[in-house]
Tab-separated table of C-alpha atoms in Angstrom:
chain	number	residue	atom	x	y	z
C	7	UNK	CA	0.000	0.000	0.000
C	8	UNK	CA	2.718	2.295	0.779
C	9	UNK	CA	4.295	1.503	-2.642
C	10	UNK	CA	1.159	2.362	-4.392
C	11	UNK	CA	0.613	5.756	-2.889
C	12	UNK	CA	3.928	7.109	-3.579
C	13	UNK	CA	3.718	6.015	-7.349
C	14	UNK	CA	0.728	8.124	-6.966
C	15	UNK	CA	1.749	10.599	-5.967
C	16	UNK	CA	4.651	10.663	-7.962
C	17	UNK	CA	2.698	10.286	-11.455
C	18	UNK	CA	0.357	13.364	-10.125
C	19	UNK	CA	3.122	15.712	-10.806
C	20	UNK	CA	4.931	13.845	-13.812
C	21	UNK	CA	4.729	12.508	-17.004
C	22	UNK	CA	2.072	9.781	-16.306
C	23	UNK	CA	-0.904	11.667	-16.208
C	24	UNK	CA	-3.470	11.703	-18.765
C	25	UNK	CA	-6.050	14.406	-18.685
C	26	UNK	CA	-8.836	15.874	-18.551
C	27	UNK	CA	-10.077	14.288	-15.082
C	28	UNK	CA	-13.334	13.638	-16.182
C	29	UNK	CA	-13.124	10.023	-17.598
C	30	UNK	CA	-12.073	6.834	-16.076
C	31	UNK	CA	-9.167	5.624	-18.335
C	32	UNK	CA	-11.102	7.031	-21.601
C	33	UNK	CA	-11.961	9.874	-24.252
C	34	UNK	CA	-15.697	9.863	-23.067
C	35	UNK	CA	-16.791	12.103	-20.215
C	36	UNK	CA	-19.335	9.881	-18.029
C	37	UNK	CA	-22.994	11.603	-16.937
C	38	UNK	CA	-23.519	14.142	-20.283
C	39	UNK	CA	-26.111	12.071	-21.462
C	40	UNK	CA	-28.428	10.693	-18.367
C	41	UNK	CA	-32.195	10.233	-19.080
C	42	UNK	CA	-33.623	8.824	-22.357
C	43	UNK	CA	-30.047	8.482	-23.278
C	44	UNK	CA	-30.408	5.731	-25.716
C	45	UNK	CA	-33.164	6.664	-27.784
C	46	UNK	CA	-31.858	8.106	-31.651
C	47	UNK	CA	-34.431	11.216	-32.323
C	48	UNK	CA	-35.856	11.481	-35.670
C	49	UNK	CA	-35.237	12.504	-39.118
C	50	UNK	CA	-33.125	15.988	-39.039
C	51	UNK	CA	-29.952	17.885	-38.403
C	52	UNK	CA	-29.338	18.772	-34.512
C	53	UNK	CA	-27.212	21.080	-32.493
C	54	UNK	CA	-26.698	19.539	-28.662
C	55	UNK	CA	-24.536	21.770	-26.477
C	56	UNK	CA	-22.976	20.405	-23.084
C	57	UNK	CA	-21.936	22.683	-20.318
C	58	UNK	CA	-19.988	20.657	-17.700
C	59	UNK	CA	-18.686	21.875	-14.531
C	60	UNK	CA	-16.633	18.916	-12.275
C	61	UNK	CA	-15.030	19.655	-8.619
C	62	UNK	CA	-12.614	17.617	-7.725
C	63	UNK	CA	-12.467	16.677	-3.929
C	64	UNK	CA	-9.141	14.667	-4.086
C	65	UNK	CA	-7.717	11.854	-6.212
C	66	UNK	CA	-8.332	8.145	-5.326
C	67	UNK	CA	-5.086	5.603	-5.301
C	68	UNK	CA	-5.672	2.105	-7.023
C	69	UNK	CA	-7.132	0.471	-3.951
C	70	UNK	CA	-9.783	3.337	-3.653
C	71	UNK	CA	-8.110	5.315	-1.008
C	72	UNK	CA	-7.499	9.159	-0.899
C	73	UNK	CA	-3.810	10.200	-1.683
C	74	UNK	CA	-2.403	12.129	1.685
C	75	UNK	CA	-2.371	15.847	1.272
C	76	UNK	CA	-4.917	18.578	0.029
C	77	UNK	CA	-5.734	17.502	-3.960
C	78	UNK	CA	-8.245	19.647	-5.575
C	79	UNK	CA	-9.460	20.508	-9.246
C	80	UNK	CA	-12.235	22.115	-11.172
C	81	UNK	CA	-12.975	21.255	-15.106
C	82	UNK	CA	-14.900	23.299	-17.049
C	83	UNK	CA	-15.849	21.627	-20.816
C	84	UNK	CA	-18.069	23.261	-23.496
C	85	UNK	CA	-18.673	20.195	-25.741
C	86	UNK	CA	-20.582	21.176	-29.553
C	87	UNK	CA	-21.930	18.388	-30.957
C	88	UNK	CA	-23.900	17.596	-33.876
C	89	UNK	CA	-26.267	14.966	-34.939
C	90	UNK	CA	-27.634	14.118	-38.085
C	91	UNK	CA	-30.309	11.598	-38.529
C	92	UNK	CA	-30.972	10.974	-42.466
C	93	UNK	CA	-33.802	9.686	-44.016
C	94	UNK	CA	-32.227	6.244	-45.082
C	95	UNK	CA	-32.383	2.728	-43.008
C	96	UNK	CA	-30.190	0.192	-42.752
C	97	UNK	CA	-30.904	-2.851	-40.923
C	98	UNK	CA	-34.473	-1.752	-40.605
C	99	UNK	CA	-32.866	0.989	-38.303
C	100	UNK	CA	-32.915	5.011	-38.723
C	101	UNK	CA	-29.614	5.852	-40.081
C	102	UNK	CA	-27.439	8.817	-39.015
C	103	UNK	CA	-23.726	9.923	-38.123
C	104	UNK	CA	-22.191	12.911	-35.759
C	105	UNK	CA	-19.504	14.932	-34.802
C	106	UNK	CA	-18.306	16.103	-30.913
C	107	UNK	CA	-16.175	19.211	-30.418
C	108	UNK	CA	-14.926	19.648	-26.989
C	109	UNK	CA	-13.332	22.593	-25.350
C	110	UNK	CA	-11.902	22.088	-21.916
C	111	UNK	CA	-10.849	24.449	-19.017
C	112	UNK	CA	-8.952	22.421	-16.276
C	113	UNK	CA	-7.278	23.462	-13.466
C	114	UNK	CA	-5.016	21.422	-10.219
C	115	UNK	CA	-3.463	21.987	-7.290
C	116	UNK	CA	-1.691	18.804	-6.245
C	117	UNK	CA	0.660	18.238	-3.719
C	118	UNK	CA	3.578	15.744	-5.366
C	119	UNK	CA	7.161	15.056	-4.324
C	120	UNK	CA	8.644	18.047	-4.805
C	121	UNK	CA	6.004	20.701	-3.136
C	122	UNK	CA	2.845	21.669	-3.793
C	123	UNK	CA	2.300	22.851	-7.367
C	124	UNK	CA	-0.243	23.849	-9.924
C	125	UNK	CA	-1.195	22.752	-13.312
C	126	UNK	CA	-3.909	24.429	-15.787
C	127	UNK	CA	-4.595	24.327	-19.491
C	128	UNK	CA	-7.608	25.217	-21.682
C	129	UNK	CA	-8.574	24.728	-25.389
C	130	UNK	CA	-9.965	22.183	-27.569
C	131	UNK	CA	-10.113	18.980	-27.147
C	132	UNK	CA	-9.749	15.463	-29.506
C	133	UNK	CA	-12.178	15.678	-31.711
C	134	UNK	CA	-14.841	12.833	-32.128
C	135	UNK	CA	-16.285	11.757	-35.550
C	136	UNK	CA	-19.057	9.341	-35.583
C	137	UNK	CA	-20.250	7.956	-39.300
C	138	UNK	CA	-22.690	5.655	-37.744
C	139	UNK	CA	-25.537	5.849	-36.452
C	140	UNK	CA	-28.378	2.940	-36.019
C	141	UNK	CA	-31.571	4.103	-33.983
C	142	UNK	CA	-34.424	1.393	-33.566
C	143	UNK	CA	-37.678	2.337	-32.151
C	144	UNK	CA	-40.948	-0.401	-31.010
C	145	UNK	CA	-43.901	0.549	-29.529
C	146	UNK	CA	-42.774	0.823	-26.361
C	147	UNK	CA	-38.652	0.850	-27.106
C	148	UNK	CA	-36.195	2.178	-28.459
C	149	UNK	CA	-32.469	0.854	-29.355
C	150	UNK	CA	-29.501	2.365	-30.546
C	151	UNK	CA	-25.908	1.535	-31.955
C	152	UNK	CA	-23.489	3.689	-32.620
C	153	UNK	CA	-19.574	3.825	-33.892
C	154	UNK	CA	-16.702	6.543	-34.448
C	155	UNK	CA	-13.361	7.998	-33.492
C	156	UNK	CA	-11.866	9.985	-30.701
C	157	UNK	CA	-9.288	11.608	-32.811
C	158	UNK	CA	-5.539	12.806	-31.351
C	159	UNK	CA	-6.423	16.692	-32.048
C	160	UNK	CA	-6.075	17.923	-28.765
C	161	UNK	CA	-2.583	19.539	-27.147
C	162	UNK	CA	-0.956	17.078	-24.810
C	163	UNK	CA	1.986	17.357	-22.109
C	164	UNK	CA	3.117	13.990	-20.653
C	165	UNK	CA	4.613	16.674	-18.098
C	166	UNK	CA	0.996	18.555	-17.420
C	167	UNK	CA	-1.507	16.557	-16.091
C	168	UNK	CA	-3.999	19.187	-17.071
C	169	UNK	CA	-3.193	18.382	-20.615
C	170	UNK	CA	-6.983	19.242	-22.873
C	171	UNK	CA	-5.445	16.321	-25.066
C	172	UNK	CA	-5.350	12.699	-24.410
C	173	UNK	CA	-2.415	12.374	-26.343
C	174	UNK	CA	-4.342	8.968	-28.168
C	175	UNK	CA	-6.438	7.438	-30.256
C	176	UNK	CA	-10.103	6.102	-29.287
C	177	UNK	CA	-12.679	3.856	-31.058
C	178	UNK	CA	-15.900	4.048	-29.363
C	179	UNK	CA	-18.552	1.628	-29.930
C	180	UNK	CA	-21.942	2.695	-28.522
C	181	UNK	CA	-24.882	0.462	-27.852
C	182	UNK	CA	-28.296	1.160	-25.551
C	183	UNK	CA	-32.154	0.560	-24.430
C	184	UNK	CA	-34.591	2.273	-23.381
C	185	UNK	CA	-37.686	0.892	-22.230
C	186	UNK	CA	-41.251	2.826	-21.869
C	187	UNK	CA	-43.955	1.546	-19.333
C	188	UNK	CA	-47.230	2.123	-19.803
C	189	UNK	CA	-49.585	3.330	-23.324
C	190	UNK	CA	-48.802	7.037	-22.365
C	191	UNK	CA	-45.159	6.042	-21.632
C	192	UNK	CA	-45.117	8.221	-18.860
C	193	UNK	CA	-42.506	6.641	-16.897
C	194	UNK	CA	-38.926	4.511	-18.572
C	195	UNK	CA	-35.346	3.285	-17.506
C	196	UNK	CA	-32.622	3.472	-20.185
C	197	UNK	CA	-28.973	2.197	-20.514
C	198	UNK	CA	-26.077	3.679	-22.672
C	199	UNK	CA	-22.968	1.767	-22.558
C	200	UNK	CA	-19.602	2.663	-24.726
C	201	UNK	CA	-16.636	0.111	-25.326
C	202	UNK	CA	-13.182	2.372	-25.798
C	203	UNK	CA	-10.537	1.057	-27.738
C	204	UNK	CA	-7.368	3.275	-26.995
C	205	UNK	CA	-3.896	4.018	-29.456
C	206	UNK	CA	-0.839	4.035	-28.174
C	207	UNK	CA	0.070	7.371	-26.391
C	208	UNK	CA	3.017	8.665	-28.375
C	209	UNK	CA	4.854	10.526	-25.841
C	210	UNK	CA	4.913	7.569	-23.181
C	211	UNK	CA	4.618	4.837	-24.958
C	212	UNK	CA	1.881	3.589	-23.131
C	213	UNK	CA	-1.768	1.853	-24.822
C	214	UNK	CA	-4.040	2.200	-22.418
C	215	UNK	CA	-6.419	-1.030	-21.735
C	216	UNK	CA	-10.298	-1.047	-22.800
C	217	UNK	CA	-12.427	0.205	-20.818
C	218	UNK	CA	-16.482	0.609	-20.666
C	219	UNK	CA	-18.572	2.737	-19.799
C	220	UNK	CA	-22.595	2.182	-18.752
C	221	UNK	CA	-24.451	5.706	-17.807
C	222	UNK	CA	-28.323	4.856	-16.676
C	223	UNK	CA	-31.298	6.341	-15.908
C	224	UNK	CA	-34.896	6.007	-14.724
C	225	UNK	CA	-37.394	8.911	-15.304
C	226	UNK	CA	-40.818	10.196	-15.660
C	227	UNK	CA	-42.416	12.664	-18.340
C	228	UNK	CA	-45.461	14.769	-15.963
C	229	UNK	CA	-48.201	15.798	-17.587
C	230	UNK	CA	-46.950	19.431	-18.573
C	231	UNK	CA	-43.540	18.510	-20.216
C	232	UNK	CA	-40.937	18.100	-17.038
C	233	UNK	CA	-39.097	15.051	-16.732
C	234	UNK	CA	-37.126	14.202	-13.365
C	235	UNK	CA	-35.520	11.204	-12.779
C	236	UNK	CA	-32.283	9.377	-11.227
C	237	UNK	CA	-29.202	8.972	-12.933
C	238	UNK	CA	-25.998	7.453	-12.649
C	239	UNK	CA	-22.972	6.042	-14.303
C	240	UNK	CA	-20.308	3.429	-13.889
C	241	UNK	CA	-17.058	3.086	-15.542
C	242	UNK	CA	-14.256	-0.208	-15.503
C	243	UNK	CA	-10.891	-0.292	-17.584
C	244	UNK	CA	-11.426	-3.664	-18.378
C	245	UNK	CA	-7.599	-4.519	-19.264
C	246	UNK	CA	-4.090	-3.188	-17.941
C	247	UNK	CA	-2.012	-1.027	-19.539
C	248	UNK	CA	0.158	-2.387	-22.112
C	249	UNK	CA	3.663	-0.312	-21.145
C	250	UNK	CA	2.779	0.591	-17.931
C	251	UNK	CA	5.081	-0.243	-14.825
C	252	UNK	CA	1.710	-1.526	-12.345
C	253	UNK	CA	-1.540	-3.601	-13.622
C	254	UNK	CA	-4.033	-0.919	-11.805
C	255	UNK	CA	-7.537	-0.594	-13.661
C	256	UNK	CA	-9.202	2.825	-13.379
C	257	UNK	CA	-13.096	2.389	-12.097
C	258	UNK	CA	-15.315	4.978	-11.255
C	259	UNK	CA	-19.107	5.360	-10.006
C	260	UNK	CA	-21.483	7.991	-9.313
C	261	UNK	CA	-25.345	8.480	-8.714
C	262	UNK	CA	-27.174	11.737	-9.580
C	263	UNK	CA	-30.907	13.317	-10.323
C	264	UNK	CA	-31.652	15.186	-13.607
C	265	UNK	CA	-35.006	17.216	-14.787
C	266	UNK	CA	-35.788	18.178	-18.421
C	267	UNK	CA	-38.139	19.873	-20.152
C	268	UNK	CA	-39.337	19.508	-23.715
C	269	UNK	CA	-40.681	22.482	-25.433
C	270	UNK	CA	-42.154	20.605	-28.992
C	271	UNK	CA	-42.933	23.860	-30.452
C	272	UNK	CA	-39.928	25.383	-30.961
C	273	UNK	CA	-37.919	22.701	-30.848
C	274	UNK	CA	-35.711	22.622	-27.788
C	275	UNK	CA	-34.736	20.666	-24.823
C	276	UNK	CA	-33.070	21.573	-21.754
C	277	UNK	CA	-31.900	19.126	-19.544
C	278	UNK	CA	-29.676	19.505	-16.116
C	279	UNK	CA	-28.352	17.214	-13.669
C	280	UNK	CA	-26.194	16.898	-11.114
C	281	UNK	CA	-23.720	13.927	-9.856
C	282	UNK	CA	-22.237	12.621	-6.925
C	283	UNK	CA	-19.446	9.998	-7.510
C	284	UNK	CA	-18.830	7.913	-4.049
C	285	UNK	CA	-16.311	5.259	-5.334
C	286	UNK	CA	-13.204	6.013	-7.586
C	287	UNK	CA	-9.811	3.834	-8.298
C	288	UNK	CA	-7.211	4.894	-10.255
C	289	UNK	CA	-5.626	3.475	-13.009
C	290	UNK	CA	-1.478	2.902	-14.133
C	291	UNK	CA	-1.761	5.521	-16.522
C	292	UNK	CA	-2.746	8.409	-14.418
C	293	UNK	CA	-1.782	6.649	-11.515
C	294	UNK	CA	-4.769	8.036	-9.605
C	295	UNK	CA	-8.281	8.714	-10.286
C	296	UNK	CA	-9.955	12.314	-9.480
C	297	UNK	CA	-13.225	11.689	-7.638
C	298	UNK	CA	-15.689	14.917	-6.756
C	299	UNK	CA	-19.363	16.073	-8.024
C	300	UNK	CA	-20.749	17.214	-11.181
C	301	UNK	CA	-22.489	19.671	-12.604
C	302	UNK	CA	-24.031	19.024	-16.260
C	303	UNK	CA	-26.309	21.414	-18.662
C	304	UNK	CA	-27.225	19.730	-21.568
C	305	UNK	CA	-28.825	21.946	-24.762
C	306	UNK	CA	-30.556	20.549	-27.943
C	307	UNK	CA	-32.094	22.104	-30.782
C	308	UNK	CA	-33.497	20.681	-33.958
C	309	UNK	CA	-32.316	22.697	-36.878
């Protein structure tokens, strides 16, 4: 145990830390989805912004435990994304594709080895490029598969762990449910779950293992257009490191509550939620994994 939290500790404030905090091992930021999650909307182009604001409370070692000393963070990401749903099938699914732009504002104030220090960086993110998208829909569900590319775009530092870049590759495979009870379908529980397959990272050498990802929700649509419901999320690297001096898997898990509201007529929906993660272990890459509460806005508009 002592071993383990001074390689922490040490890979806080060098080159083993991958950034931003938000994801456990992976490109994808957990919780920016939440309720009704895996349904594909309709026919049409759409804009969906995402407005995330995460505190970090301190950073978990591989066993679960709090490094020693005062660890904080914030991360601020604006992430653009688009969606277009095209009037063709394919495997008597709706067929569309997609494109995420994130922009990242990260901040740390770690205490490593050699003092207490501070590490910031903000900009754009790696770009993701989706050119598939398979939505499904019964009478009272809805499925959806989905695949694309977390491209290297973003600046890394091996030396900055608040690097907006990854400095890797990521194929993400998406697949989901959602289920509605009842004729008026007034109340359903969804699942979105993404498989990340991760590049080698150039500047240590490192391929980070595959990990997945599972965000959930259960909600109900009242009669005038609000939706609350609970939310939560669960992530596992599912293999080790392939470089890396320990076999530590990153694994994180929060729970949260979320209300939306649907305005038909104009074609919007706001959605906010906030999370709560309670378990967090950290990974041979980063060496430890941030744990803290977020703070998610989530924007659509058909266009």
């Amino acid at each position: 145990m002592k071993y383990q939290t001074l390689a922490s500790l040490a890979a806080l404030g060098a080159s083993a830390v991958a950034a931003p905090a938000l994801a456990a091992n992976g490109h994808y930021p957990p919780g920016i989805e939440g309720l009704s999650a895996a349904a594909a909307p309709p026919a049409g182009l759409y804009y969906r912004g995402y407005l995330l604001h995460y505190d970090i409370d301190n950073f978990n070692d591989a066993s679960g435990e709090a490094l020693p000393g005062d660890n904080t963070g914030t991360v601020n990401a604006l992430g653009h994304r688009l969606i277009w749903i095209t009037d063709k099938t394919f495997l008597g699914a709706d067929y569309g594709m997609e494109t995420i732009i994130p922009m990242f504002d990260t901040e740390l104030d770690l205490e490593t080895p050699v003092g207490r220090q501070g590490f910031d960086d903000e900009g754009f993110g790696d770009i993701f490029v989706g050119p598939v998208i398979l939505g499904w829909h019964g009478p009272q569900w809805d499925a959806t598969f989905a695949a694309g590319h977390w491209f290297d775009t973003g600046d890394f530092d091996a030396a900055n762990p608040a690097s907006v870049g990854k400095g890797y590759g990521t194929i993400m495979l998406t697949l989901g449910g959602m289920w509605h009870f009842g004729a008026e379908k007034t109340w359903n529980v969804s699942a979105l779950s993404r498989y990340e397959i991760k590049t080698e990272q150039d500047d240590t050498g490192i391929t980070p293992g595959d990990s997945w990802l599972l965000e959930w929700g259960i909600g109900q649509r009242l009669s005038n257009g609000l939706e609350l419901g609970l939310v939560g999320y669960d992530a596992w690297q599912l293999e080790a490191d392939d470089g890396a001096p320990t076999t530590d898997k990153a694994e994180r898990h929060a729970i949260g509550a979320e209300v939306g509201y649907l305005w038909p007529s104009v074609g919007v929906m706001l959605k906010g939620a906030y999370y709560h993660e309670y378990d967090a272990e950290g990974g041979a890459l980063k060496g430890a994994e941030s744990e803290g509460d977020a703070l998610r806005l989530q924007f659509t508009k058909f266009l």
